[in-house]
Amino acid sequence: MKLNHDALTLIGRSREILEEAASSGQRVYGLNTLLGSGRDTIVEDKSILSYQVQVVRYHNSGVGPYLDRAAARAVILARLVGFSRGGSGVRPDTARFYAELLNRGVHPAIPAEGSVGSSDLTQLAAVAAVALGEGEAFDADGTLVPGAKALADAGLQPLTLAAGEALSLVSANSYSVGVGTLVLLRLRHVAELADVALSLSLEAIARYDGGGNLSPFSPAIQAAKAVDGQRDSAAAVRRLLGGGWLEDVRPGVSVQDALSFRAAPQTHGAFRSLISDLGKALEVELNGRGDNPLVDVGSGLVVSGGNFQPTQLALSFEVLRLALAHVGISSERRIAKLYPPQRAIRAKHLAAATDKLGLAHEELPGLLWYSAAGLLAELKFLAAPATLGAPTLSADVEDHSTLAPLALQQLEKSLEAAEKLLAIEALTASYLLLEAGAAQPLGKGTGAVVGRLADVLADRPSAPDLVERARSGLREVVQQLIESEGGEGW
């Protein structure tokens, strides 16, 4: 990780403007004033440098589980990107130091909880504390060690902050932006997985219930309504089923399937569109300057503002949980429709096993349908608003917050539940397709997925292990399918 010349020049000019403002006697929030309700209280010149350490220590008060290495690195990187935009007023050497935290693998112990979404103060203060040689970090073995030791092991000397830098280090939404970007990647995978599970269910329902009508996925239907996500979802299903028997016109096919099948492009498409909106919101944050006070290089001024309030981002986290609940509703209903034929198959095999071998037939655990119902209930619960709950803080000066981190953490939980639910759907449909044999050819994409899940089912693992192994296998095969289409989805 290395900052280029243009970024360092911009950071340097930003620092010069901040220092000029300080030397002119201008009151600058957090530079020579206290914070929050103390915004109009001056910090004496002789105390400004010691005040920097106080700011970091004061805000290093997060609680909860620590972020894993990938998330911690995402937080540091997001703040470093913020420095490079020239709005923070940090010194170039401070920005370089943060780059070295990444380059040398320093993993600060960052508590996940404590931010109300008006800058992720506590998470960033945990990083700043380690930079100062305080706080805690994880060593290469994952052991919690003092921050000073982590720096020494990485060959770094603790950072000494200059005037105004403490607030610049902690006043940003780097947790919401950095970890939100990692979540964006997971969301894209789940969007692809939803179409995979749907495609498998279409083939399964066609074999056992005369369904599997592909007309709702036709280009004609998609052209009738200009929704990019919907069109992309339908196209993905057509590609997954391409080369299989569902492409042929079947005289006995149902005129219309249930809405969980027929309107799936609309549900999955809305989800895809909202994922795209989240990507745009993250892009705005990464390309913007959320610092307060903002050093505006263009005008040479240092001004107070509210760009640290990531409302657009927080609302994107909110609405995606609602969308995931709708995806989950459709998936659970499709699973329910697949289970009756599975019960019939189970009865047939049990009878055959009893008559011929005296052995019970090993099958897909029957109560996975119940697990799916429980996961759906969790998704519905998690869809409730998270961003409306913050109280007023700091003597009613900080009287509105976004709670973006809480909305993000709830979204992570929703993703976990949705991926398990979709894995159960894929397992259920694949099991039925394997039981039906190869009388009719599967689609090229769905055939690859069934082949991968057949290996998982053949080992007959316990239900928890079955779902986890299915999730892992699905990640692999979905990625392979995407790569086979040039990395742009199938």
Coordinates of C-alpha atoms in Angstrom, one line a residue:
M1 CA 0.0 0.0 0.0
K2 CA 1.6 3.3 -1.1
L3 CA 0.2 6.8 -1.4
N4 CA 1.1 8.4 -4.8
H5 CA 2.6 11.8 -5.3
D6 CA -0.7 13.5 -6.0
A7 CA -2.3 12.2 -2.9
L8 CA 0.6 13.2 -0.7
T9 CA 0.7 16.7 -2.2
L10 CA -3.0 17.1 -1.6
I11 CA -2.6 15.9 2.0
G12 CA 0.3 18.3 2.5
R13 CA -1.7 21.2 1.2
S14 CA -4.6 20.3 3.5
R15 CA -2.2 20.3 6.5
E16 CA -0.8 23.7 5.6
I17 CA -4.3 25.2 5.5
L18 CA -5.2 23.8 8.9
E19 CA -2.0 25.1 10.4
E20 CA -2.6 28.5 8.9
A21 CA -6.1 28.6 10.4
A22 CA -4.7 27.7 13.8
S23 CA -1.9 30.3 13.7
S24 CA -4.4 33.0 12.7
G25 CA -6.3 32.6 15.9
Q26 CA -9.4 31.1 14.2
R27 CA -11.5 28.8 16.4
V28 CA -11.4 25.4 14.8
Y29 CA -13.5 22.6 16.2
G30 CA -11.4 19.9 17.7
L31 CA -8.2 21.7 16.9
N32 CA -8.3 24.4 19.6
T33 CA -11.8 23.7 21.0
L34 CA -13.4 20.9 23.0
L35 CA -15.8 18.5 21.3
G36 CA -19.6 18.0 21.4
S37 CA -21.3 20.3 23.9
G38 CA -17.8 21.8 24.6
R39 CA -17.5 23.1 21.1
D40 CA -17.2 26.7 22.1
T41 CA -14.6 26.1 24.9
I42 CA -11.1 27.0 23.9
V43 CA -8.2 24.7 24.5
E44 CA -5.1 26.7 25.5
D45 CA -2.1 26.6 23.2
K46 CA 0.1 24.9 25.8
S47 CA -2.4 22.0 26.1
I48 CA -3.2 21.4 22.5
L49 CA -0.7 18.5 21.9
S50 CA -1.6 16.7 25.2
Y51 CA -5.2 17.2 24.2
Q52 CA -4.7 15.1 21.1
V53 CA -3.9 12.0 23.3
Q54 CA -6.9 12.8 25.5
V55 CA -9.2 12.8 22.5
V56 CA -8.0 9.4 21.4
R57 CA -8.2 7.9 24.9
Y58 CA -11.6 9.4 25.6
H59 CA -13.1 7.9 22.4
N60 CA -11.4 4.5 22.7
S61 CA -14.4 3.1 24.6
G62 CA -16.1 0.6 22.3
V63 CA -17.5 -2.6 23.5
G64 CA -18.5 -6.0 22.0
P65 CA -16.6 -8.6 20.0
Y66 CA -13.5 -7.5 18.1
L67 CA -13.4 -7.2 14.3
D68 CA -11.7 -10.0 12.4
R69 CA -8.5 -9.2 10.5
A70 CA -10.2 -8.5 7.1
A71 CA -12.7 -6.1 8.7
A72 CA -10.0 -4.3 10.7
R73 CA -7.9 -3.8 7.6
A74 CA -11.0 -2.5 5.8
V75 CA -11.5 0.1 8.5
I76 CA -7.9 1.3 8.3
L77 CA -8.0 1.4 4.5
A78 CA -11.2 3.4 4.4
R79 CA -9.7 6.0 6.7
L80 CA -6.5 6.1 4.6
V81 CA -8.7 6.7 1.5
G82 CA -10.3 9.5 3.4
F83 CA -7.0 11.1 4.2
S84 CA -6.1 11.0 0.5
R85 CA -9.1 13.2 -0.3
G86 CA -7.5 16.2 1.4
G87 CA -10.2 17.1 3.8
S88 CA -8.7 15.9 7.1
G89 CA -5.7 18.1 7.6
V90 CA -3.4 15.3 8.8
R91 CA 0.3 15.4 8.0
P92 CA 1.6 13.3 5.1
D93 CA 3.7 11.3 7.6
T94 CA 0.5 10.4 9.5
A95 CA -1.1 9.1 6.3
R96 CA 2.0 7.1 5.5
F97 CA 1.9 5.6 9.0
Y98 CA -1.6 4.3 8.4
A99 CA -0.4 2.8 5.1
E100 CA 2.4 1.0 7.0
L101 CA -0.1 -0.4 9.5
L102 CA -1.6 -2.2 6.5
N103 CA 1.7 -3.1 4.8
R104 CA 3.1 -4.6 8.0
G105 CA 0.0 -6.5 9.0
V106 CA -0.8 -4.6 12.3
H107 CA -4.2 -5.8 13.4
P108 CA -5.7 -3.4 16.0
A109 CA -8.3 -4.9 18.4
I110 CA -11.4 -2.9 17.3
P111 CA -14.6 -3.5 19.3
A112 CA -17.5 -3.7 16.9
E113 CA -20.0 -1.8 19.1
G114 CA -20.0 1.8 20.3
S115 CA -20.7 4.0 17.3
V116 CA -24.1 5.7 16.7
G117 CA -23.3 6.4 13.1
S118 CA -22.2 10.1 13.4
S119 CA -18.6 9.1 12.6
D120 CA -17.5 5.7 13.8
L121 CA -15.6 7.3 16.7
T122 CA -15.0 4.3 18.9
Q123 CA -13.8 2.0 16.2
L124 CA -11.4 4.5 14.8
A125 CA -10.2 5.5 18.2
A126 CA -9.2 1.8 18.8
V127 CA -7.0 2.1 15.6
A128 CA -5.6 5.5 16.7
A129 CA -4.8 4.1 20.2
V130 CA -2.6 1.4 18.7
A131 CA -0.9 4.0 16.4
L132 CA 0.0 5.9 19.5
G133 CA 1.5 2.8 21.1
E134 CA -1.5 2.3 23.4
G135 CA -4.6 0.1 23.1
E136 CA -4.4 -3.5 22.1
A137 CA -3.8 -5.5 18.9
F138 CA -3.6 -9.1 17.7
D139 CA -0.3 -10.7 16.9
A140 CA 0.3 -13.2 14.0
D141 CA -1.0 -16.0 16.2
G142 CA -4.2 -14.2 17.0
T143 CA -3.2 -13.5 20.6
L144 CA -4.2 -10.2 22.1
V145 CA -1.1 -8.0 22.9
P146 CA -0.4 -4.4 23.9
G147 CA -0.5 -2.0 21.0
A148 CA 3.1 -1.0 21.7
K149 CA 4.3 -4.5 21.2
A150 CA 2.3 -4.9 18.0
L151 CA 4.0 -1.8 16.6
A152 CA 7.4 -3.0 17.8
D153 CA 6.9 -6.4 16.2
A154 CA 6.1 -4.6 13.0
G155 CA 9.2 -2.4 13.2
L156 CA 7.2 0.8 13.8
Q157 CA 7.7 3.5 16.3
P158 CA 4.5 5.0 18.0
L159 CA 3.0 8.0 16.2
T160 CA 3.2 11.4 17.9
L161 CA 0.1 13.5 16.9
A162 CA 0.3 17.1 15.8
A163 CA -2.4 19.7 16.6
G164 CA -5.9 18.7 15.3
E165 CA -4.9 15.2 14.2
A166 CA -6.7 13.3 16.9
L167 CA -10.1 14.3 15.6
S168 CA -9.0 13.7 12.1
L169 CA -8.1 10.1 13.0
V170 CA -11.4 9.3 14.7
S171 CA -14.0 11.5 12.9
A172 CA -15.1 9.4 9.9
N173 CA -17.4 6.5 9.0
S174 CA -14.6 4.1 8.2
Y175 CA -16.2 1.1 9.9
S176 CA -19.5 1.6 8.1
V177 CA -17.7 2.2 4.8
G178 CA -15.0 -0.4 5.1
V179 CA -17.0 -3.3 6.5
G180 CA -19.9 -2.2 4.4
T181 CA -17.8 -2.8 1.3
L182 CA -17.0 -6.3 2.4
V183 CA -20.7 -6.9 3.0
L184 CA -21.4 -5.6 -0.5
L185 CA -19.4 -8.5 -1.9
R186 CA -21.4 -11.0 0.2
L187 CA -24.6 -9.4 -1.0
R188 CA -23.6 -9.9 -4.6
H189 CA -22.9 -13.6 -4.0
V190 CA -26.3 -14.0 -2.3
A191 CA -28.0 -12.4 -5.2
E192 CA -26.4 -14.9 -7.5
L193 CA -27.2 -17.8 -5.1
A194 CA -30.8 -16.8 -5.0
D195 CA -31.1 -17.3 -8.8
V196 CA -29.2 -20.6 -8.5
A197 CA -31.6 -21.9 -5.9
L198 CA -34.6 -20.7 -7.9
S199 CA -33.3 -22.4 -11.0
L200 CA -32.8 -25.7 -9.2
S201 CA -36.3 -25.5 -7.7
L202 CA -37.8 -24.8 -11.2
E203 CA -36.3 -28.0 -12.5
A204 CA -37.4 -30.0 -9.4
I205 CA -41.0 -28.7 -9.4
A206 CA -41.2 -29.5 -13.2
R207 CA -40.5 -33.1 -12.5
Y208 CA -42.8 -33.6 -9.6
D209 CA -45.7 -31.1 -10.0
G210 CA -45.9 -30.2 -13.7
G211 CA -44.5 -26.7 -13.0
G212 CA -41.4 -25.0 -14.2
N213 CA -42.9 -22.7 -16.7
L214 CA -40.2 -20.4 -18.0
S215 CA -42.3 -17.8 -19.7
P216 CA -42.0 -15.3 -16.8
F217 CA -38.2 -15.3 -17.4
S218 CA -38.6 -14.6 -21.1
P219 CA -37.0 -11.6 -22.8
A220 CA -40.5 -10.4 -23.8
I221 CA -41.7 -10.2 -20.2
Q222 CA -38.4 -8.5 -19.0
A223 CA -38.6 -6.0 -21.8
A224 CA -42.1 -5.0 -20.7
K225 CA -40.8 -3.5 -17.5
A226 CA -37.5 -1.6 -17.4
V227 CA -35.9 -2.8 -14.1
D228 CA -32.3 -3.7 -14.6
G229 CA -32.0 -6.0 -11.6
Q230 CA -35.1 -7.9 -12.7
R231 CA -33.8 -8.3 -16.2
D232 CA -30.4 -9.5 -14.9
S233 CA -32.1 -12.1 -12.6
A234 CA -34.2 -13.5 -15.3
A235 CA -31.3 -13.7 -17.7
A236 CA -29.2 -15.5 -15.0
V237 CA -32.0 -18.1 -14.7
R238 CA -32.2 -18.6 -18.4
R239 CA -28.4 -19.1 -18.6
L240 CA -28.4 -21.6 -15.7
L241 CA -31.2 -23.6 -17.3
G242 CA -29.7 -23.3 -20.8
G243 CA -29.2 -26.7 -22.6
G244 CA -31.6 -28.4 -20.3
W245 CA -35.0 -29.9 -20.8
L246 CA -37.0 -27.0 -19.5
E247 CA -36.0 -25.0 -22.6
D248 CA -38.3 -27.3 -24.7
V249 CA -42.0 -26.5 -24.9
R250 CA -43.8 -29.1 -22.8
P251 CA -47.5 -29.7 -23.5
G252 CA -48.3 -30.6 -19.9
V253 CA -46.6 -27.7 -18.2
S254 CA -48.8 -25.6 -15.9
V255 CA -50.0 -22.3 -17.4
Q256 CA -48.7 -20.4 -14.4
D257 CA -46.6 -21.4 -11.4
A258 CA -47.0 -20.0 -7.9
L259 CA -45.8 -16.5 -7.4
S260 CA -42.7 -17.6 -5.5
F261 CA -41.6 -19.0 -8.8
R262 CA -43.4 -16.8 -11.3
A263 CA -42.6 -13.4 -9.7
A264 CA -39.1 -14.4 -8.5
P265 CA -37.4 -12.1 -11.1
Q266 CA -39.3 -9.2 -9.7
T267 CA -38.3 -10.1 -6.1
H268 CA -34.7 -11.0 -6.9
G269 CA -34.4 -8.1 -9.3
A270 CA -35.5 -5.6 -6.7
F271 CA -32.8 -7.1 -4.4
R272 CA -30.2 -6.7 -7.1
S273 CA -31.2 -3.1 -7.7
L274 CA -30.9 -2.2 -4.1
I275 CA -27.4 -3.9 -4.0
S276 CA -26.5 -1.6 -6.8
D277 CA -27.7 1.4 -4.8
L278 CA -25.6 0.3 -1.9
G279 CA -22.6 0.2 -4.2
K280 CA -23.3 3.8 -5.3
A281 CA -23.7 5.0 -1.7
L282 CA -20.3 3.4 -0.7
E283 CA -18.7 5.0 -3.8
V284 CA -20.0 8.4 -2.7
E285 CA -18.5 7.9 0.8
L286 CA -15.1 6.7 -0.5
N287 CA -14.8 9.5 -3.0
G288 CA -16.1 12.1 -0.7
R289 CA -14.8 14.1 2.2
G290 CA -16.7 13.3 5.4
D291 CA -14.4 15.2 7.7
N292 CA -15.6 17.7 10.3
P293 CA -14.1 20.2 10.4
L294 CA -13.5 20.0 6.6
V295 CA -10.3 21.4 5.2
D296 CA -11.4 22.7 1.8
V297 CA -8.3 23.0 -0.3
G298 CA -10.1 24.8 -3.1
S299 CA -11.1 27.8 -0.9
G300 CA -8.3 27.5 1.6
L301 CA -10.9 27.5 4.4
V302 CA -11.6 25.2 7.4
V303 CA -15.3 24.8 7.8
S304 CA -17.7 22.9 10.1
G305 CA -20.4 20.7 8.5
G306 CA -22.3 17.5 8.7
N307 CA -20.8 15.3 6.0
F308 CA -19.9 12.7 8.7
Q309 CA -23.7 11.8 8.8
P310 CA -23.9 8.9 6.3
T311 CA -27.7 8.8 6.1
Q312 CA -27.8 7.5 2.5
L313 CA -25.5 4.6 3.4
A314 CA -27.5 3.8 6.6
L315 CA -30.7 3.7 4.7
S316 CA -29.2 1.4 2.1
F317 CA -28.3 -1.0 4.9
E318 CA -31.8 -0.8 6.2
V319 CA -33.7 -1.4 3.0
L320 CA -31.5 -4.4 2.0
R321 CA -32.6 -6.3 5.1
L322 CA -36.2 -5.8 4.0
A323 CA -35.3 -7.0 0.6
L324 CA -33.6 -10.1 2.0
A325 CA -36.7 -10.9 3.9
H326 CA -38.7 -10.9 0.7
V327 CA -36.1 -13.1 -1.0
G328 CA -36.4 -15.4 2.0
I329 CA -40.2 -15.5 1.9
S330 CA -40.1 -16.7 -1.8
S331 CA -37.3 -19.3 -1.0
E332 CA -39.1 -20.8 2.0
R333 CA -42.4 -21.1 0.0
R334 CA -40.6 -22.9 -2.8
I335 CA -39.0 -25.3 -0.3
A336 CA -42.4 -26.0 1.2
K337 CA -43.7 -26.9 -2.3
L338 CA -40.8 -29.3 -2.9
Y339 CA -41.2 -31.2 0.3
P340 CA -44.4 -33.2 -0.4
P341 CA -42.8 -35.1 -3.3
Q342 CA -39.8 -35.6 -1.2
R343 CA -41.9 -37.3 1.4
A344 CA -43.4 -39.6 -1.2
I345 CA -39.9 -40.5 -2.4
R346 CA -38.8 -41.1 1.2
A347 CA -41.8 -43.5 1.7
K348 CA -40.9 -45.4 -1.4
H349 CA -37.3 -45.8 -0.5
L350 CA -38.0 -46.8 3.1
A351 CA -40.3 -49.5 1.9
A352 CA -37.7 -50.8 -0.6
A353 CA -35.0 -50.7 2.1
T354 CA -37.2 -52.6 4.5
D355 CA -38.3 -55.2 2.0
K356 CA -34.9 -55.9 0.5
L357 CA -32.2 -54.9 2.8
G358 CA -33.7 -54.3 6.2
L359 CA -31.9 -51.0 6.3
A360 CA -33.1 -47.4 6.7
H361 CA -32.4 -45.2 3.6
E362 CA -30.2 -42.2 4.3
E363 CA -31.8 -39.0 3.0
L364 CA -31.9 -35.3 3.3
P365 CA -32.8 -34.5 6.9
G366 CA -36.6 -34.0 6.8
L367 CA -36.8 -31.1 9.2
L368 CA -34.6 -28.8 7.1
W369 CA -38.0 -27.4 6.1
Y370 CA -38.5 -26.4 9.7
S371 CA -35.0 -24.8 9.8
A372 CA -35.9 -22.8 6.7
A373 CA -39.1 -21.6 8.5
G374 CA -37.0 -20.5 11.5
L375 CA -34.5 -18.7 9.3
L376 CA -37.3 -16.9 7.6
A377 CA -38.7 -15.8 10.9
E378 CA -35.3 -14.4 11.8
L379 CA -35.1 -12.5 8.5
K380 CA -38.5 -10.9 9.1
F381 CA -37.4 -9.9 12.6
L382 CA -34.2 -8.4 11.4
A383 CA -36.0 -6.4 8.7
A384 CA -37.3 -4.0 11.4
P385 CA -35.8 -0.4 11.3
A386 CA -32.5 0.1 13.2
T387 CA -31.7 3.7 12.3
L388 CA -34.5 5.4 14.2
G389 CA -33.5 4.4 17.7
A390 CA -30.6 6.7 18.7
P391 CA -31.2 9.1 21.6
T392 CA -29.9 12.6 21.8
L393 CA -26.4 12.9 23.1
S394 CA -23.9 15.5 24.4
A395 CA -26.3 17.9 26.0
D396 CA -28.7 17.7 23.1
V397 CA -26.1 19.1 20.7
E398 CA -25.8 15.7 18.9
D399 CA -29.6 15.3 18.5
H400 CA -29.7 13.0 15.5
S401 CA -27.7 10.0 14.5
T402 CA -27.9 7.4 11.7
L403 CA -27.0 4.3 13.6
A404 CA -25.4 3.1 10.4
P405 CA -23.1 0.6 12.2
L406 CA -26.1 -1.1 13.9
A407 CA -28.0 -1.2 10.6
L408 CA -24.8 -2.8 9.0
Q409 CA -24.5 -5.4 11.8
Q410 CA -28.1 -6.4 11.4
L411 CA -27.6 -6.7 7.7
E412 CA -24.7 -9.1 8.3
K413 CA -27.0 -11.2 10.4
S414 CA -29.6 -11.1 7.7
L415 CA -27.0 -12.2 5.1
E416 CA -26.0 -15.2 7.3
A417 CA -29.6 -16.3 7.7
A418 CA -30.5 -15.8 4.0
E419 CA -27.5 -17.7 2.7
K420 CA -28.4 -20.7 5.0
L421 CA -32.0 -20.5 3.8
L422 CA -31.0 -20.5 0.1
A423 CA -28.5 -23.3 0.7
I424 CA -31.4 -25.4 2.1
E425 CA -33.4 -24.7 -1.0
A426 CA -30.6 -25.7 -3.2
L427 CA -30.0 -28.8 -1.2
T428 CA -33.7 -29.8 -1.3
A429 CA -34.0 -29.3 -5.0
S430 CA -30.7 -31.0 -5.8
Y431 CA -31.7 -34.0 -3.6
L432 CA -34.9 -34.4 -5.6
L433 CA -33.2 -34.0 -8.9
L434 CA -30.6 -36.6 -8.0
E435 CA -33.4 -39.0 -6.8
A436 CA -35.2 -38.5 -10.1
G437 CA -32.2 -39.6 -12.1
A438 CA -31.0 -38.4 -15.5
A439 CA -34.1 -39.0 -17.6
Q440 CA -34.1 -35.4 -18.7
P441 CA -30.9 -33.3 -19.0
L442 CA -30.4 -30.5 -16.5
G443 CA -29.3 -27.1 -17.5
K444 CA -25.6 -26.5 -18.0
G445 CA -25.4 -24.3 -14.9
T446 CA -27.8 -26.2 -12.7
G447 CA -26.2 -29.5 -13.6
A448 CA -22.9 -28.2 -12.3
V449 CA -24.5 -27.1 -9.1
V450 CA -26.2 -30.5 -8.6
G451 CA -23.0 -32.3 -9.3
R452 CA -21.2 -30.2 -6.6
L453 CA -24.0 -30.8 -4.0
A454 CA -24.1 -34.5 -4.9
D455 CA -20.6 -34.8 -3.4
V456 CA -21.9 -33.1 -0.2
L457 CA -25.0 -35.3 0.0
A458 CA -23.1 -38.5 -0.7
D459 CA -21.1 -38.1 2.5
R460 CA -24.3 -38.0 4.6
P461 CA -23.1 -35.4 7.1
S462 CA -25.3 -34.2 10.0
A463 CA -27.7 -31.4 9.2
P464 CA -25.5 -28.5 10.6
D465 CA -22.5 -29.8 8.7
L466 CA -24.6 -30.5 5.6
V467 CA -25.7 -26.9 5.4
E468 CA -22.3 -25.4 6.1
R469 CA -20.6 -27.7 3.5
A470 CA -23.4 -26.8 1.0
R471 CA -22.8 -23.1 1.6
S472 CA -19.0 -23.6 1.0
G473 CA -19.6 -25.7 -2.1
L474 CA -22.2 -23.2 -3.5
R475 CA -19.7 -20.3 -3.1
E476 CA -17.2 -22.3 -5.1
V477 CA -19.5 -23.4 -7.9
V478 CA -21.2 -20.0 -8.2
Q479 CA -17.8 -18.3 -8.5
Q480 CA -16.8 -20.8 -11.2
L481 CA -20.0 -20.2 -13.1
I482 CA -19.4 -16.4 -13.0
E483 CA -15.8 -16.9 -14.2
S484 CA -17.0 -19.1 -17.0
E485 CA -19.0 -16.1 -18.2
G486 CA -16.0 -13.7 -18.1
G487 CA -16.6 -12.5 -14.5
E488 CA -19.7 -10.6 -15.3
G489 CA -22.3 -13.0 -13.9
W490 CA -23.8 -15.8 -16.1

